[in-house]
mmCIF file of C-alpha atoms in Angstrom:
data_model
loop_
_atom_site.group_PDB
_atom_site.id
_atom_site.type_symbol
_atom_site.label_atom_id
_atom_site.label_comp_id
_atom_site.label_asym_id
_atom_site.label_seq_id
_atom_site.Cartn_x
_atom_site.Cartn_y
_atom_site.Cartn_z
ATOM 1 C CA MET A 123 79.182 91.535 74.518
ATOM 2 C CA SER A 124 81.006 88.246 73.856
ATOM 3 C CA SER A 125 81.291 87.511 77.580
ATOM 4 C CA THR A 126 77.567 88.145 77.998
ATOM 5 C CA ARG A 127 76.820 85.787 75.126
ATOM 6 C CA ALA A 128 79.140 83.176 76.624
ATOM 7 C CA ARG A 129 77.374 83.366 79.988
ATOM 8 C CA ARG A 130 74.009 83.082 78.278
ATOM 9 C CA GLN A 131 75.133 80.017 76.345
ATOM 10 C CA THR A 132 76.502 78.454 79.530
ATOM 11 C CA ARG A 133 73.210 79.009 81.379
ATOM 12 C CA LEU A 134 71.282 77.544 78.458
ATOM 13 C CA SER A 135 73.653 74.571 78.336
ATOM 14 C CA ARG A 136 73.083 73.829 82.001
ATOM 15 C CA ALA A 137 69.319 74.160 81.612
ATOM 16 C CA LEU A 138 69.291 71.746 78.656
ATOM 17 C CA GLY A 139 71.906 69.400 80.078
ATOM 18 C CA LEU A 140 73.966 69.753 76.914
ATOM 19 C CA ALA A 141 77.216 71.658 76.302
ATOM 20 C CA LEU A 142 76.608 74.084 73.436
ATOM 21 C CA THR A 143 80.097 75.624 73.400
ATOM 22 C CA PRO A 144 83.610 74.523 74.440
ATOM 23 C CA LYS A 145 83.484 76.976 77.350
ATOM 24 C CA ALA A 146 80.142 75.562 78.499
ATOM 25 C CA ALA A 147 81.594 72.042 78.318
ATOM 26 C CA LYS A 148 84.422 73.001 80.685
ATOM 27 C CA TYR A 149 82.000 74.738 83.050
ATOM 28 C CA MET A 150 79.661 71.735 83.138
ATOM 29 C CA GLU A 151 82.573 69.424 83.930
ATOM 30 C CA ARG A 152 83.241 71.498 87.026
ATOM 31 C CA ARG A 153 79.573 71.810 87.983
ATOM 32 C CA PRO A 154 77.609 68.832 86.608
ATOM 33 C CA TYR A 155 74.296 69.912 88.119
ATOM 34 C CA GLY A 156 71.605 72.507 87.531
ATOM 35 C CA PRO A 157 71.950 76.217 88.325
ATOM 36 C CA GLY A 158 70.775 77.851 91.549
ATOM 37 C CA GLU A 159 70.729 76.840 95.205
ATOM 38 C CA HIS A 160 68.528 73.837 94.435
ATOM 39 C CA GLY A 161 70.657 72.643 91.513
ATOM 40 C CA ARG A 162 71.856 69.529 93.333
ATOM 41 C CA ALA A 163 68.436 68.617 94.663
ATOM 42 C CA ARG A 164 66.611 65.622 93.240
ATOM 43 C CA LYS A 165 64.254 66.784 90.515
ATOM 44 C CA LYS A 166 60.667 65.713 90.167
ATOM 45 C CA GLN A 167 59.663 63.550 87.237
ATOM 46 C CA ASP A 168 59.071 65.578 84.060
ATOM 47 C CA SER A 169 55.800 65.223 82.180
ATOM 48 C CA ASP A 170 55.823 63.649 78.722
ATOM 49 C CA TYR A 171 55.217 67.103 77.246
ATOM 50 C CA ALA A 172 58.186 68.585 79.147
ATOM 51 C CA VAL A 173 60.471 65.802 77.935
ATOM 52 C CA ARG A 174 59.479 66.356 74.292
ATOM 53 C CA LEU A 175 59.709 70.134 74.626
ATOM 54 C CA ARG A 176 63.210 69.950 76.087
ATOM 55 C CA GLU A 177 64.370 67.631 73.308
ATOM 56 C CA LYS A 178 63.064 70.059 70.707
ATOM 57 C CA GLN A 179 64.825 72.920 72.476
ATOM 58 C CA ARG A 180 68.053 70.920 72.617
ATOM 59 C CA LEU A 181 67.980 70.365 68.862
ATOM 60 C CA ARG A 182 67.157 74.025 68.183
ATOM 61 C CA ALA A 183 69.985 75.181 70.431
ATOM 62 C CA GLN A 184 72.558 72.982 68.715
ATOM 63 C CA TYR A 185 71.784 74.655 65.395
ATOM 64 C CA GLY A 186 71.115 78.082 66.895
ATOM 65 C CA ILE A 187 67.877 78.554 64.972
ATOM 66 C CA ARG A 188 64.571 80.261 65.709
ATOM 67 C CA GLU A 189 61.329 78.393 66.307
ATOM 68 C CA ALA A 190 59.907 79.513 62.952
ATOM 69 C CA GLN A 191 62.935 78.070 61.155
ATOM 70 C CA MET A 192 62.606 74.824 63.067
ATOM 71 C CA THR A 193 58.919 74.554 62.231
ATOM 72 C CA ARG A 194 59.559 75.113 58.525
ATOM 73 C CA ALA A 195 62.278 72.464 58.529
ATOM 74 C CA PHE A 196 59.949 70.014 60.271
ATOM 75 C CA GLU A 197 57.181 70.593 57.726
ATOM 76 C CA GLU A 198 59.628 69.949 54.888
ATOM 77 C CA ALA A 199 60.951 66.843 56.634
ATOM 78 C CA LYS A 200 57.405 65.554 56.983
ATOM 79 C CA ARG A 201 56.842 65.923 53.229
ATOM 80 C CA THR A 202 60.122 64.162 52.388
ATOM 81 C CA LYS A 203 60.211 60.419 51.836
ATOM 82 C CA GLY A 204 61.622 58.517 54.804
ATOM 83 C CA LEU A 205 61.576 58.939 58.584
ATOM 84 C CA THR A 206 60.549 62.459 59.540
ATOM 85 C CA GLY A 207 62.959 62.754 62.486
ATOM 86 C CA GLU A 208 65.969 61.651 60.478
ATOM 87 C CA ASN A 209 64.934 63.870 57.567
ATOM 88 C CA LEU A 210 64.691 66.850 59.928
ATOM 89 C CA ILE A 211 68.239 66.498 61.227
ATOM 90 C CA GLU A 212 69.631 65.815 57.761
ATOM 91 C CA LEU A 213 67.975 68.971 56.400
ATOM 92 C CA LEU A 214 69.257 71.089 59.293
ATOM 93 C CA GLU A 215 72.739 69.696 58.767
ATOM 94 C CA MET A 216 72.763 70.950 55.167
ATOM 95 C CA ARG A 217 72.506 74.554 56.367
ATOM 96 C CA LEU A 218 75.570 76.567 55.402
ATOM 97 C CA ASP A 219 76.392 77.634 58.959
ATOM 98 C CA ALA A 220 76.251 74.019 60.185
ATOM 99 C CA LEU A 221 78.643 72.855 57.469
ATOM 100 C CA VAL A 222 81.033 75.757 58.135
ATOM 101 C CA LEU A 223 81.201 74.508 61.721
ATOM 102 C CA ARG A 224 81.632 70.832 60.781
ATOM 103 C CA ALA A 225 84.424 71.758 58.359
ATOM 104 C CA GLY A 226 86.371 73.393 61.191
ATOM 105 C CA PHE A 227 86.241 76.951 59.855
ATOM 106 C CA ALA A 228 84.592 78.051 63.123
ATOM 107 C CA ARG A 229 84.670 76.969 66.747
ATOM 108 C CA THR A 230 80.938 77.330 67.536
ATOM 109 C CA ILE A 231 77.691 77.535 65.587
ATOM 110 C CA ALA A 232 77.358 81.203 66.600
ATOM 111 C CA GLN A 233 80.774 81.989 65.142
ATOM 112 C CA ALA A 234 79.939 80.046 61.973
ATOM 113 C CA ARG A 235 76.739 82.052 61.553
ATOM 114 C CA GLN A 236 78.639 85.307 62.069
ATOM 115 C CA LEU A 237 81.211 84.384 59.418
ATOM 116 C CA VAL A 238 78.430 83.738 56.921
ATOM 117 C CA VAL A 239 76.485 86.918 57.748
ATOM 118 C CA HIS A 240 79.649 89.011 57.367
ATOM 119 C CA ARG A 241 80.108 87.635 53.838
ATOM 120 C CA HIS A 242 83.355 85.780 54.453
ATOM 121 C CA ILE A 243 81.991 82.453 53.151
ATOM 122 C CA THR A 244 81.487 81.407 49.543
ATOM 123 C CA VAL A 245 79.596 78.574 47.878
ATOM 124 C CA ASP A 246 80.975 77.597 44.476
ATOM 125 C CA GLY A 247 82.974 80.828 44.494
ATOM 126 C CA LYS A 248 80.028 83.145 45.180
ATOM 127 C CA ARG A 249 79.562 84.946 48.482
ATOM 128 C CA VAL A 250 76.555 83.786 50.505
ATOM 129 C CA ASP A 251 75.365 85.756 53.546
ATOM 130 C CA ARG A 252 72.436 83.563 54.644
ATOM 131 C CA PRO A 253 73.268 81.035 57.371
ATOM 132 C CA SER A 254 70.145 79.070 56.412
ATOM 133 C CA PHE A 255 71.325 78.626 52.801
ATOM 134 C CA ARG A 256 70.825 74.975 51.825
ATOM 135 C CA VAL A 257 74.047 73.548 50.415
ATOM 136 C CA ALA A 258 73.492 71.039 47.620
ATOM 137 C CA GLU A 259 75.439 67.854 47.050
ATOM 138 C CA GLY A 260 78.680 68.575 45.207
ATOM 139 C CA GLN A 261 78.862 72.261 46.111
ATOM 140 C CA LEU A 262 82.149 73.701 47.375
ATOM 141 C CA ILE A 263 82.246 75.822 50.534
ATOM 142 C CA GLY A 264 85.203 78.153 50.928
ATOM 143 C CA VAL A 265 86.490 81.382 52.418
ATOM 144 C CA HIS A 266 86.552 84.488 50.241
ATOM 145 C CA GLU A 267 90.054 85.345 49.075
ATOM 146 C CA ARG A 268 89.926 88.761 50.768
ATOM 147 C CA SER A 269 89.151 87.091 54.099
ATOM 148 C CA GLU A 270 91.722 84.278 54.041
ATOM 149 C CA THR A 271 94.431 86.347 55.751
ATOM 150 C CA MET A 272 92.219 87.300 58.697
ATOM 151 C CA THR A 273 93.349 85.865 62.032
ATOM 152 C CA PRO A 274 90.253 83.668 62.669
ATOM 153 C CA PHE A 275 90.741 81.925 59.331
ATOM 154 C CA GLN A 276 94.488 81.535 59.777
ATOM 155 C CA VAL A 277 93.760 79.886 63.136
ATOM 156 C CA ALA A 278 91.187 77.618 61.489
ATOM 157 C CA ALA A 279 93.546 76.723 58.614
ATOM 158 C CA ALA A 280 96.104 75.552 61.175
ATOM 159 C CA GLY A 281 93.507 73.083 62.485
ATOM 160 C CA ALA A 282 93.263 74.796 65.855
ATOM 161 C CA HIS A 283 89.552 74.047 66.266
ATOM 162 C CA ARG A 284 89.939 70.281 65.942
ATOM 163 C CA ASP A 285 90.510 69.908 69.676
ATOM 164 C CA VAL A 286 86.918 70.937 70.433
ATOM 165 C CA LEU A 287 85.062 69.722 67.339
ATOM 166 C CA PRO A 288 83.912 66.208 66.417
ATOM 167 C CA THR A 289 85.738 64.283 63.701
ATOM 168 C CA VAL A 290 84.888 65.572 60.218
ATOM 169 C CA PRO A 291 81.860 63.532 59.079
ATOM 170 C CA GLY A 292 81.967 61.384 55.975
ATOM 171 C CA TYR A 293 79.640 63.593 53.949
ATOM 172 C CA LEU A 294 82.239 66.405 53.913
ATOM 173 C CA ASP A 295 85.537 66.422 52.049
ATOM 174 C CA VAL A 296 87.598 69.042 53.891
ATOM 175 C CA LYS A 297 90.922 70.596 52.925
ATOM 176 C CA ILE A 298 91.385 72.691 56.043
ATOM 177 C CA GLU A 299 94.736 74.181 55.020
ATOM 178 C CA SER A 300 93.015 75.563 51.903
ATOM 179 C CA LEU A 301 89.872 76.503 53.839
ATOM 180 C CA GLN A 302 87.691 74.484 51.489
ATOM 181 C CA ALA A 303 85.030 71.851 52.094
ATOM 182 C CA ARG A 304 82.794 70.011 49.640
ATOM 183 C CA LEU A 305 79.459 68.414 50.528
ATOM 184 C CA VAL A 306 79.990 65.135 48.714
ATOM 185 C CA ARG A 307 76.563 63.691 49.531
ATOM 186 C CA ARG A 308 73.510 64.168 51.701
ATOM 187 C CA PRO A 309 74.240 63.615 55.400
ATOM 188 C CA LYS A 310 72.944 60.471 57.097
ATOM 189 C CA ARG A 311 71.443 60.827 60.556
ATOM 190 C CA SER A 312 73.874 58.301 62.046
ATOM 191 C CA GLU A 313 76.813 60.496 60.978
ATOM 192 C CA VAL A 314 75.486 63.849 62.159
ATOM 193 C CA PRO A 315 77.213 64.847 65.429
ATOM 194 C CA VAL A 316 74.200 66.241 67.274
ATOM 195 C CA THR A 317 72.713 64.896 70.493
ATOM 196 C CA CYS A 318 69.013 64.327 69.942
ATOM 197 C CA GLU A 319 66.270 61.734 70.239
ATOM 198 C CA GLU A 320 64.583 62.897 67.079
ATOM 199 C CA GLN A 321 61.438 60.831 67.618
ATOM 200 C CA LEU A 322 60.634 62.956 70.675
ATOM 201 C CA VAL A 323 60.913 66.057 68.492
ATOM 202 C CA VAL A 324 58.530 64.516 65.967
ATOM 203 C CA GLU A 325 56.075 63.695 68.760
ATOM 204 C CA TYR A 326 56.309 67.276 70.053
ATOM 205 C CA TYR A 327 55.290 68.761 66.697
ATOM 206 C CA ALA A 328 52.689 66.059 66.070
ATOM 207 C CA ARG A 329 50.834 66.762 69.304
#
């Protein structure tokens, strides 16, 4: 099952031109062109719609969310004061699974989501099993005491994921050896380590 998921993520990464997992990143280094016999051929110019659609798909893939979740986040971002595109990414970044990944508790967004669903993650000491849970400023993310001795968390506590993850962003205060991370403030778009031209995403939904 995991190998099938890995292959699927690699194919999606190649299609989007964006490495979604460490394994996909290594694969794309070896084969920096599209899949199939025509992968190295010169591609025709994409339409404006195709460009915006792909950018929306790239953002969705980086957070591993469904279209309905993305649409709801966009509608909330549109109602929030400020630039809609920046608001959208900042709201997505406050999801519990995204912050579990940024803190270094997991190696990929899929693993982070799985840890949350399996009730290994707590917020202010209480178990939360919804990856979409919105973490508020000041809240403490941790690993449940019964889960701390599990191998994946021992690996994380040793900082083993740091070789494939971006530097911990400034909006998180992480004590990796204690498997704790606090959201000290709302993320700023410039700090969020996702690859996206958010204005194209806004234009896609505004069409």
